Amino acid sequence: MKSALDDTIAAIVTPFGSGGVGVVRLSGNQGIGISEQLIDNFPRHIIPSRVYHSWVLSDRKRLDEVIYYYMKAPNSYTGEDIIEINCHGGRVVLRKVLELVIAAGARQAVRGEFTRRAFLNGKLDLAQAEAVIDLVAARSDKGALAAAAQLSGGISQKVAALRSSLLSLLAEIEAGLDFPEDIGEVGGEQIIDLCRSVVNEIAALLATAAGGRVMREGARVAIVGRPNVGKSSLLNAMIEADRSIVSDQPGTTRDTVEEGFVFDEVHFLFVDTAGLRAPGDVVEEKGIARTKAEIARADLVLAVFDASAPLTAEDGCLLSKYGVDKCLAVFNKIDLGLLATVDKFEGAEATAFVSALTGEGIDNLKKLIANYISRDKIMAVDGGLINMRHEECLLRAREALEGVLDGARGKVPLDLIAIDLRLAVAALGEVSGHQVSDEVIDQIFSGFCVGK
Ligand SMILES: Nc1nc2c(ncn2[C@@H]2O[C@H](COP(=O)(O)OP(=O)(O)OP(=O)(O)O)[C@@H](O)[C@H]2O)c(=O)[nH]1
Ligand SMILES: [Mg+2]
């Protein structure tokens, strides 16, 4: 997409559908000229940040009663002149106002174009622009908190500080190489000390990646176990809805069933799976293959057993047989009595006793799940949680710095060390967008909605 900033773009920035108010936003230096063509009594000298009341006219007839305001460049979201027209929130009216704005010279904005302009005009860096998507898409309180931390510069500032300390070191090394008599070579110890501390800071940022994924996509909790132990019933009990089919026939669930649920400020994705046993037919075999894939993907597995019957040999080796790593053992059907008397299931983080039928123990199980996810995956959200793109850049930066450290320890010539150092600087610059290709920028902004 071309990134010309010389035209004025416009879009309906409120969601599709009818509502009390709908907003048409214009950004660019012709915003005032365009607005005056359609708003009755438009002031000759509009004052920034003041709210005005009037009518939008179409063919000199009143189309909608509106309030509007002007944010003068550079003090606006995009850094450009912005006019926002607050209309009544009917789709017909909004579309008509947008048509008038476009007929008067504006161009329909594409996905993410307002935020892209904010980025190009230096109002936001790339990590902050990404946080805008996260904030809009947040499905839980903690997700919104993490996105807000990132938007206010949490991650950007940390990465920028690391990058600038490496840049200073690079400048010193290069000056020493250019003017060896006047400046002298930078010592290996200095390089090692600085790069080590940057590597440690990068490791701390990388440790937030799992939490970032959980916040953006939801924590995946796979419900697995032998047929008929009550996995689907457990899913339904936890989300308090009849989502997955339950029957007394073993092998009822043939495919995975996913359902989102917010608990303790975290968005969970519970995944009900086909019961694990020797498959009876091709469909069941495929279902079990999906169960195995879910086990590998899950942040946490709930290994479900029937509490009312003695544990079988198969139950005993379920975790190892299917490669279950992090799991809670859940003994279901306790309303029928407790025959499987296991207080602590080997290999499980914790053990829970529930009845999906009566609801007993379900709240406690949810707490166990939330505790585990918060403890192991999320950590503190208030510094921001990196996303997959940041993770990839930071891994590259760390690798380059390991090269610098090896070089400094092995007394490699400084001009060679500088090559790795430059790579590390560039990789960190990609996080904030200081050094980033147009393709990456295009890809990021294509994930936005029109109007943001
Ligand atoms: N008494 C009692 N019955 C339960 C409980 N949970 C499930 N059941 C019953 O157990 C049977 C199997 O339940 P499902 O939830 O379909 O079991 P599943 O593990 O999903 O089974 P598959 O999909 O076949 O692998 C049904 O008849 C349920 O009503 C429970 O807590 N107590
Ligand atoms: Mg089932």
XYZ file of C-alpha atoms and ligand atoms in Angstrom:
485
model
C 0.000 0.000 0.000
C 1.319 3.472 -0.740
C 1.994 5.500 2.327
C 1.280 8.940 0.861
C 0.195 11.324 3.562
C -0.943 14.133 1.311
C -4.576 13.131 0.884
C -7.397 13.247 3.399
C -8.843 9.922 4.469
C -12.241 9.217 5.985
C -14.119 6.278 7.516
C -16.974 5.365 9.798
C -15.041 4.563 12.970
C -17.870 3.127 15.047
C -18.947 -0.530 14.693
C -21.303 -1.800 12.010
C -24.965 -1.816 13.043
C -27.209 0.798 14.599
C -26.425 2.616 17.818
C -27.060 5.892 19.574
C -24.101 7.623 17.976
C -21.956 6.871 14.924
C -18.747 8.701 14.108
C -17.244 9.655 10.742
C -13.575 10.618 11.058
C -11.565 12.660 8.572
C -7.787 12.874 8.784
C -5.620 15.063 6.578
C -5.077 18.668 5.699
C -8.260 19.032 3.621
C -10.501 17.985 6.517
C -11.732 21.510 7.213
C -12.324 22.338 3.528
C -14.276 19.124 3.053
C -16.360 19.513 6.222
C -17.385 23.032 5.391
C -18.971 21.775 2.175
C -21.432 19.556 4.018
C -21.905 21.003 7.495
C -24.363 23.896 7.778
C -22.967 27.102 9.281
C -19.422 25.752 9.480
C -17.377 28.374 11.373
C -15.017 30.547 9.378
C -12.264 29.975 11.985
C -12.872 26.657 13.681
C -11.324 26.411 17.154
C -9.527 23.150 18.005
C -10.983 20.897 20.704
C -14.267 22.809 20.840
C -17.505 20.926 20.318
C -19.841 22.359 17.670
C -23.463 21.565 16.909
C -25.103 21.755 13.478
C -26.665 19.782 10.628
C -25.125 17.825 7.789
C -26.767 18.929 4.546
C -27.383 16.819 1.471
C -28.661 18.701 -1.579
C -29.283 21.609 0.812
C -31.669 19.442 2.826
C -30.983 18.495 6.432
C -29.674 14.935 6.554
C -28.651 14.555 10.212
C -28.185 16.649 13.322
C -24.571 16.317 14.396
C -21.928 17.469 16.806
C -18.394 17.753 15.519
C -14.951 18.827 16.677
C -11.569 19.587 15.250
C -8.201 18.323 16.515
C -5.399 20.348 15.041
C -2.193 18.737 13.785
C -0.001 17.529 15.393
C -2.192 17.180 18.476
C -4.373 14.362 17.238
C -4.321 10.565 17.037
C -2.805 10.551 13.543
C -0.702 13.660 14.014
C -2.735 15.279 11.225
C -5.760 17.571 11.256
C -8.720 15.453 12.340
C -12.406 16.281 12.188
C -14.855 13.892 13.786
C -18.537 14.168 12.979
C -20.810 12.520 15.561
C -23.976 11.515 13.746
C -26.976 9.503 14.853
C -25.895 5.895 14.671
C -28.059 4.579 11.821
C -26.257 2.764 9.016
C -28.061 4.654 6.250
C -27.271 8.060 7.709
C -23.645 7.177 8.401
C -23.094 5.752 4.943
C -24.678 8.831 3.399
C -22.455 11.191 5.438
C -19.383 9.186 4.410
C -20.471 9.372 0.763
C -20.804 13.159 1.049
C -17.358 13.411 2.633
C -15.855 11.325 -0.167
C -17.709 13.291 -2.872
C -16.207 16.439 -1.328
C -12.670 15.137 -1.797
C -11.775 12.622 0.921
C -10.634 9.070 0.224
C -12.116 6.037 2.011
C -9.509 4.891 4.557
C -8.274 1.316 4.322
C -7.720 -1.039 7.260
C -5.525 0.456 9.948
C -4.776 3.563 7.923
C -5.406 6.044 10.748
C -3.014 4.162 13.021
C -0.553 3.715 10.169
C -0.511 7.488 9.756
C -0.010 7.859 13.502
C 3.020 5.558 13.148
C 4.402 7.334 10.057
C 3.952 10.699 11.778
C 5.816 9.497 14.867
C 2.813 9.533 17.222
C 3.180 5.831 18.011
C 5.957 3.336 17.441
C 5.240 -0.072 15.955
C 4.861 -1.945 19.249
C 2.394 0.708 20.418
C 0.457 0.483 17.135
C 0.219 -3.285 17.642
C -1.116 -2.627 21.131
C -4.017 -0.724 19.571
C -5.148 -3.956 17.896
C -4.674 -5.880 21.139
C -6.666 -3.340 23.107
C -9.550 -3.408 20.633
C -9.475 -7.222 20.534
C -8.930 -7.778 24.292
C -11.290 -10.416 25.663
C -10.424 -10.140 29.330
C -9.488 -7.500 31.908
C -5.899 -8.708 32.085
C -5.638 -8.713 28.281
C -6.795 -5.102 28.169
C -4.376 -4.173 30.972
C -1.429 -5.732 29.139
C -2.391 -4.004 25.876
C -2.733 -0.652 27.645
C 0.732 -1.107 29.192
C 2.148 -1.781 25.734
C 0.258 1.167 24.246
C 1.657 3.499 26.854
C 5.144 2.449 25.787
C 5.992 -0.343 28.263
C 7.714 -2.614 25.780
C 8.864 0.134 23.409
C 10.777 2.009 26.104
C 12.541 -1.091 27.370
C 13.593 -2.150 23.890
C 14.559 1.399 22.889
C 16.782 1.690 25.979
C 18.555 -1.573 25.124
C 18.973 -0.536 21.512
C 20.366 2.844 22.425
C 22.921 1.375 24.845
C 24.103 -0.975 22.082
C 24.178 1.907 19.608
C 26.455 3.895 21.949
C 28.762 0.912 22.260
C 28.785 0.515 18.485
C 29.594 4.205 18.028
C 32.486 3.885 20.488
C 33.827 0.796 18.734
C 33.589 2.474 15.333
C 35.236 5.682 16.568
C 38.054 3.589 18.048
C 38.507 1.806 14.726
C 38.509 5.071 12.747
C 40.766 7.042 15.098
C 42.847 4.467 16.979
C 45.462 7.025 18.132
C 42.997 9.559 19.545
C 40.317 7.363 20.999
C 41.754 3.909 21.506
C 40.071 0.552 21.281
C 37.056 -0.341 23.373
C 38.030 -3.017 25.894
C 36.649 -6.554 25.697
C 35.454 -6.374 29.335
C 33.289 -3.360 28.596
C 31.700 -5.136 25.628
C 31.090 -8.300 27.629
C 29.551 -6.455 30.601
C 27.151 -4.443 28.487
C 26.109 -7.272 26.165
C 25.586 -9.629 29.092
C 23.255 -7.226 30.783
C 21.360 -6.624 27.522
C 21.039 -10.403 27.010
C 19.566 -10.676 30.515
C 17.060 -7.918 29.832
C 16.106 -9.604 26.557
C 15.579 -12.877 28.440
C 13.205 -11.085 30.820
C 11.220 -9.740 27.879
C 11.193 -13.150 26.188
C 9.773 -14.654 29.367
C 6.598 -12.628 28.771
C 5.965 -14.283 25.379
C 3.876 -17.166 26.725
C 1.721 -14.733 28.684
C 1.357 -12.559 25.609
C 0.056 -15.480 23.591
C -2.348 -16.485 26.338
C -3.648 -12.903 26.530
C -4.054 -12.513 22.770
C -5.393 -15.959 21.911
C -6.724 -17.242 25.232
C -5.255 -19.974 27.456
C -5.890 -23.339 25.770
C -7.116 -25.925 28.215
C -7.576 -29.375 26.646
C -9.988 -31.796 28.325
C -8.797 -35.356 27.698
C -9.390 -38.859 29.018
C -10.966 -42.224 28.268
C -14.403 -42.294 26.571
C -17.423 -41.713 28.815
C -15.557 -40.285 31.821
C -17.557 -37.055 31.401
C -15.260 -34.727 29.429
C -18.069 -33.104 27.459
C -20.193 -32.831 30.598
C -17.247 -31.142 32.321
C -16.864 -28.611 29.493
C -20.570 -27.793 29.712
C -20.413 -27.481 33.505
C -17.455 -25.103 33.351
C -18.881 -22.777 30.725
C -22.387 -23.140 32.169
C -23.923 -23.920 28.764
C -24.949 -26.963 26.760
C -22.177 -26.706 24.229
C -20.843 -30.223 23.744
C -23.011 -33.304 23.127
C -23.253 -35.659 26.108
C -24.458 -39.250 25.996
C -23.899 -42.520 27.815
C -22.431 -43.993 24.612
C -18.622 -44.115 24.782
C -17.146 -42.380 21.743
C -19.761 -39.601 21.557
C -17.324 -36.756 20.921
C -15.589 -37.402 17.600
C -14.074 -34.005 16.875
C -12.660 -31.270 19.090
C -15.144 -28.706 20.430
C -13.834 -25.297 21.502
C -15.509 -22.746 23.727
C -14.228 -19.496 25.209
C -14.858 -18.480 28.798
C -13.520 -15.593 30.885
C -12.625 -16.412 34.458
C -10.492 -14.517 36.962
C -9.784 -11.813 34.329
C -8.280 -14.339 31.911
C -9.785 -15.616 28.668
C -9.761 -19.427 28.522
C -10.390 -21.648 25.539
C -11.668 -24.988 26.775
C -11.251 -27.735 24.212
C -13.322 -30.898 24.556
C -11.744 -33.843 22.756
C -12.534 -37.332 21.507
C -12.042 -40.010 24.193
C -8.681 -41.780 24.130
C -8.852 -45.507 23.389
C -7.936 -47.932 20.587
C -9.978 -46.426 17.724
C -12.976 -48.402 16.435
C -13.151 -46.755 13.013
C -11.467 -44.211 10.753
C -13.457 -41.232 12.066
C -12.580 -42.080 15.646
C -8.938 -42.514 14.653
C -8.924 -39.011 13.162
C -10.628 -37.644 16.272
C -7.976 -39.206 18.494
C -5.223 -37.773 16.269
C -6.777 -34.334 16.890
C -6.843 -34.999 20.614
C -3.114 -35.717 20.503
C -2.501 -32.486 18.564
C -4.514 -30.578 21.180
C -2.468 -32.117 23.987
C 0.692 -30.845 22.306
C -0.783 -27.367 21.801
C -2.464 -26.878 25.153
C -1.241 -24.556 27.893
C -2.785 -26.963 30.354
C -4.400 -30.412 30.061
C -7.270 -31.586 32.251
C -6.827 -35.352 32.466
C -10.306 -36.627 33.386
C -10.958 -39.915 35.174
C -14.091 -41.621 36.448
C -13.994 -41.339 40.240
C -16.806 -43.849 40.683
C -14.862 -46.780 39.241
C -11.414 -48.110 40.154
C -8.616 -46.678 38.066
C -7.665 -48.941 35.183
C -4.173 -49.800 34.060
C -4.886 -47.620 31.026
C -5.682 -44.660 33.305
C -2.368 -45.124 35.061
C -0.354 -44.703 31.893
C -2.602 -42.166 30.148
C -0.296 -39.223 30.788
C 2.877 -40.898 29.606
C 1.228 -42.704 26.693
C -0.139 -39.496 25.192
C 2.763 -37.251 26.118
C 0.754 -35.102 28.544
C 3.114 -32.594 30.067
C 1.405 -30.034 32.318
C -1.892 -31.334 33.642
C -4.440 -31.324 36.405
C -5.958 -34.710 37.251
C -9.748 -34.371 37.458
C -11.802 -37.116 39.096
C -15.352 -36.710 37.831
C -18.679 -38.300 38.897
C -17.988 -38.032 42.637
C -21.780 -37.963 43.112
C -21.665 -41.713 42.368
C -19.121 -42.399 45.104
C -15.374 -42.473 45.285
C -13.755 -45.692 44.175
C -10.711 -44.232 42.496
C -9.034 -43.167 45.719
C -6.052 -41.166 44.575
C -5.140 -38.023 46.482
C -2.242 -37.143 44.286
C -2.039 -38.377 40.743
C 1.498 -39.100 39.609
C 2.658 -36.498 37.091
C -0.198 -34.061 37.704
C 0.239 -30.521 39.078
C -2.808 -30.939 41.279
C -5.823 -33.204 41.704
C -9.461 -32.112 41.700
C -12.649 -33.987 42.581
C -15.801 -32.847 40.796
C -19.243 -33.782 39.637
C -20.092 -32.328 36.248
C -23.659 -33.463 36.963
C -24.244 -31.631 40.259
C -21.614 -28.901 39.805
C -19.775 -29.880 42.978
C -16.089 -28.918 42.890
C -16.379 -27.037 39.579
C -15.601 -23.607 41.066
C -12.607 -25.047 42.841
C -11.397 -26.621 39.589
C -11.711 -23.274 37.788
C -9.617 -21.657 40.513
C -6.950 -24.348 40.169
C -6.856 -23.748 36.403
C -6.672 -19.971 36.782
C -3.934 -20.249 39.422
C -1.863 -22.505 37.264
C -2.179 -20.300 34.163
C -1.489 -17.108 36.114
C 1.512 -18.594 37.868
C 3.125 -20.363 34.951
C 2.128 -18.403 31.887
C 1.137 -14.847 32.563
C 3.237 -13.301 35.323
C 2.908 -9.515 35.674
C 1.020 -7.866 32.842
C 1.680 -4.256 33.755
C 4.973 -4.037 31.881
C 3.299 -5.310 28.681
C 3.595 -8.794 27.179
C 5.481 -9.300 23.931
C 3.849 -10.817 20.846
C 5.192 -13.385 18.383
C 6.744 -10.770 16.136
C 8.603 -9.180 19.041
C 9.694 -12.621 20.201
C 11.200 -13.409 16.818
C 13.089 -10.070 16.725
C 14.341 -10.494 20.296
C 15.554 -14.046 19.609
C 17.531 -12.733 16.648
C 18.956 -9.911 18.755
C 19.979 -12.374 21.453
C 21.647 -14.658 18.938
C 23.627 -11.761 17.485
C 24.685 -10.688 20.987
C 25.840 -14.228 21.780
C 28.043 -13.794 18.675
C 29.361 -10.512 20.085
C 30.081 -12.152 23.446
C 31.879 -15.101 21.834
C 33.882 -12.666 19.720
C 34.850 -10.494 22.695
C 35.859 -13.516 24.777
C 37.867 -14.941 21.870
C 39.533 -11.566 21.239
C 38.166 -11.420 17.704
C 38.995 -8.109 15.902
C 36.579 -5.330 16.752
C 35.448 -4.744 13.177
C 34.068 -8.298 13.131
C 32.410 -7.883 16.522
C 30.780 -4.711 15.190
C 29.007 -6.749 12.491
C 27.106 -8.832 15.053
C 26.467 -5.776 17.155
C 24.867 -4.031 14.184
C 22.630 -7.071 13.619
C 21.495 -6.931 17.242
C 20.737 -3.212 16.955
C 18.747 -3.819 13.769
C 16.729 -6.664 15.303
C 15.805 -4.500 18.306
C 14.916 -1.664 15.933
C 12.350 -3.917 14.288
C 10.360 -4.205 17.512
C 9.744 -0.466 17.700
C 9.750 0.040 13.926
C 12.956 2.140 13.872
C 14.344 -0.302 11.335
C 11.607 -2.225 9.634
C 10.609 -3.154 6.097
C 7.461 -1.951 4.331
C 6.228 -5.555 4.090
C 6.270 -5.931 7.866
C 4.417 -2.641 8.247
C 1.843 -3.699 5.628
C 1.332 -7.010 7.388
C 0.799 -5.421 10.777
C -1.706 -2.829 9.623
C -3.659 -5.285 7.488
C -4.698 -6.920 10.779
C -6.595 -3.774 11.791
C -10.207 -2.946 11.084
C -11.304 -0.071 8.860
C -11.617 3.021 11.017
C -8.717 2.322 13.380
N -23.510 -39.320 37.664
C -22.758 -38.609 36.859
N -22.785 -38.838 35.541
C -22.003 -38.087 34.728
C -21.175 -37.061 35.223
N -20.504 -36.506 34.192
C -20.938 -37.153 33.092
N -21.830 -38.121 33.407
C -22.500 -39.047 32.486
O -21.509 -39.835 31.868
C -21.875 -40.123 30.513
C -20.769 -39.691 29.577
O -20.649 -38.277 29.622
P -19.924 -37.449 28.478
O -19.780 -36.069 28.996
O -20.604 -37.636 27.175
O -18.531 -38.196 28.475
P -17.267 -37.990 27.501
O -16.059 -38.207 28.312
O -17.388 -36.702 26.803
O -17.438 -39.175 26.494
P -16.886 -39.346 24.998
O -17.219 -38.109 24.250
O -17.641 -40.514 24.502
O -15.440 -39.601 25.089
C -23.192 -39.391 30.286
O -24.240 -40.305 30.468
C -23.209 -38.328 31.357
O -24.499 -37.945 31.744
C -21.175 -36.835 36.647
O -20.467 -35.973 37.197
N -21.975 -37.645 37.408
Mg -17.537 -36.260 24.844
